[in-house]
Amino acid sequence: MLQALPGDFKPAIAIVQHRDRSSGKSLSQTLQQESRLPILDVEDKEPICPGCVYLAPADYHLLVEPGQFSLSVDPPVSFAKPSIDVLFESAAEVYQSSTIGVVLTGANHDGAEGLAKIKARGGYTIVQDPQTAECASMPEAAIARSVVDRVLPLQRISPLLIKLCSPC
């Protein structure tokens, strides 16, 4: 999905992937090979800069604060740490209707509650079509909550993000 975004894509992107602590920086290195945007492993109190992709570290929740990220060692949420719900809920609180949440393939229901918060704050919600997901549980959980604006195959999500984030 990142490879389809242009190098001048302005919004900041935060990614939460359920992964093991031993993965280290391998995920960010792999993503960087596929992206024209810089991929950064988030540090606590890291400023949020336009056009950057931020990756939540393993074993920490990623939270959005005004103008920066923070990391939390709180217990898992929805059986996950980092939790997509934690990221989405904090982003919706700070950026309100400017927030776009995207849930892709994954196990359990993480992300569904966070999408509901984004939707309640006037943001936009996108879910990968479960039929195209390697693991459909997370997309299906979000769809079941009836808080999804668009359900799309993976290859159609980036073009929609570009359209949504382009000036009128």
XYZ file of C-alpha atoms in Angstrom:
168
model
C 0.000 0.000 0.000
C 2.828 2.433 0.833
C 4.481 1.956 -2.552
C 1.424 3.465 -4.250
C 1.705 6.731 -2.308
C 3.666 9.513 -4.027
C 6.798 10.993 -2.464
C 4.986 14.305 -1.960
C 2.094 12.776 0.029
C 1.721 15.292 2.874
C -0.272 13.639 5.677
C 1.636 11.821 8.384
C 0.892 8.105 8.577
C 1.076 6.005 11.741
C 1.268 2.225 11.436
C 0.544 -0.292 14.169
C 1.449 -3.866 13.347
C 1.115 -6.677 15.841
C 4.640 -8.061 15.962
C 7.188 -9.651 18.224
C 9.784 -7.600 20.079
C 12.554 -9.593 18.369
C 11.593 -8.113 14.980
C 13.688 -5.029 15.803
C 14.038 -2.623 12.889
C 13.490 -5.267 10.213
C 9.912 -4.121 9.537
C 10.900 -0.477 9.046
C 13.762 -1.517 6.769
C 11.445 -3.704 4.699
C 8.820 -0.960 4.435
C 11.449 1.628 3.488
C 12.432 -0.471 0.468
C 8.827 -0.226 -0.747
C 8.097 3.418 0.092
C 9.007 6.818 -1.316
C 8.136 8.294 2.079
C 10.541 8.115 5.034
C 9.764 5.294 7.494
C 10.553 6.145 11.114
C 10.519 3.969 14.220
C 8.692 6.124 16.761
C 10.506 7.367 19.847
C 8.645 8.796 22.836
C 7.686 12.461 22.287
C 8.596 12.212 18.584
C 7.258 15.233 16.656
C 4.678 14.438 13.977
C 5.989 15.726 10.639
C 4.106 15.881 7.328
C 4.947 13.236 4.765
C 6.488 10.754 7.219
C 5.409 7.216 8.034
C 5.689 6.335 11.716
C 5.922 2.744 12.908
C 4.836 1.801 16.429
C 7.522 -0.139 18.279
C 6.752 -3.652 19.496
C 5.510 -3.844 23.105
C 4.467 -0.174 23.301
C 1.134 1.476 22.620
C 1.442 4.407 20.218
C -0.586 7.467 21.212
C -1.164 10.720 19.379
C -0.818 13.979 21.296
C -1.020 17.482 19.823
C 1.949 17.650 17.435
C 3.725 14.551 18.732
C 3.539 10.855 19.555
C 3.939 9.271 22.945
C 4.590 5.672 23.916
C 2.827 3.752 26.677
C 3.691 0.530 28.487
C 0.087 0.029 29.645
C -1.304 -3.527 29.446
C -2.478 -4.952 26.102
C -5.781 -3.718 24.681
C -7.838 -6.093 22.528
C -5.109 -8.665 23.259
C -2.544 -6.460 21.524
C 0.357 -4.179 22.376
C 0.736 -2.081 20.387
C -3.010 -1.729 19.920
C -4.639 -0.180 16.884
C -7.575 0.883 19.060
C -5.264 2.937 21.306
C -3.728 4.714 18.303
C -7.069 5.408 16.604
C -8.787 6.620 19.782
C -5.984 9.056 20.611
C -5.754 10.298 16.999
C -9.522 10.889 16.892
C -9.343 12.834 20.146
C -6.583 15.133 18.851
C -7.328 15.477 15.138
C -11.106 14.933 15.202
C -12.620 15.004 11.679
C -9.167 15.200 10.048
C -8.421 11.618 11.107
C -8.524 8.760 8.608
C -8.376 5.224 9.986
C -7.516 2.193 7.867
C -7.799 -1.411 9.078
C -6.046 -4.083 7.052
C -5.656 -7.839 7.423
C -5.230 -9.225 10.924
C -6.445 -11.539 13.652
C -8.856 -10.620 16.476
C -10.928 -7.429 16.649
C -8.277 -4.764 17.267
C -9.076 -1.572 15.378
C -12.873 -1.885 15.348
C -13.426 0.175 18.511
C -10.882 2.757 17.370
C -12.635 3.137 14.019
C -15.876 3.752 15.915
C -14.177 6.617 17.797
C -12.829 8.081 14.549
C -16.290 7.897 12.989
C -17.894 9.483 16.086
C -15.472 12.427 15.782
C -16.332 12.940 12.110
C -13.280 11.199 10.660
C -13.177 8.812 7.702
C -12.862 5.030 8.004
C -11.598 2.476 5.498
C -11.333 -1.290 5.804
C -9.653 -3.809 3.546
C -12.167 -6.072 1.832
C -12.127 -9.247 3.962
C -12.190 -11.360 0.799
C -8.781 -9.929 -0.150
C -7.287 -10.072 3.365
C -4.847 -12.783 4.387
C -6.643 -12.888 7.745
C -10.150 -11.427 7.641
C -10.906 -11.168 11.390
C -9.988 -7.502 11.907
C -11.724 -6.199 8.771
C -14.817 -8.287 9.555
C -14.933 -7.004 13.153
C -14.807 -3.402 11.930
C -17.520 -3.997 9.331
C -19.703 -5.667 11.976
C -19.550 -2.448 14.047
C -21.158 -0.536 11.120
C -18.596 2.273 11.369
C -16.906 1.858 7.992
C -17.156 4.415 5.193
C -15.458 2.273 2.534
C -14.573 -1.418 2.138
C -11.951 -1.805 -0.580
C -9.405 -4.286 -1.879
C -5.887 -3.371 -0.781
C -4.816 -1.954 -4.157
C -7.675 0.599 -4.124
C -6.960 2.045 -0.673
C -3.929 4.199 -1.566
C -5.676 5.926 -4.503
C -8.570 6.770 -2.176
C -6.169 8.163 0.449
C -4.542 10.345 -2.205
C -7.968 11.623 -3.272
C -9.161 12.248 0.297
C -5.976 14.115 1.222
C -5.691 16.244 -1.915
C -6.740 19.890 -1.754
C -10.071 20.630 -3.419
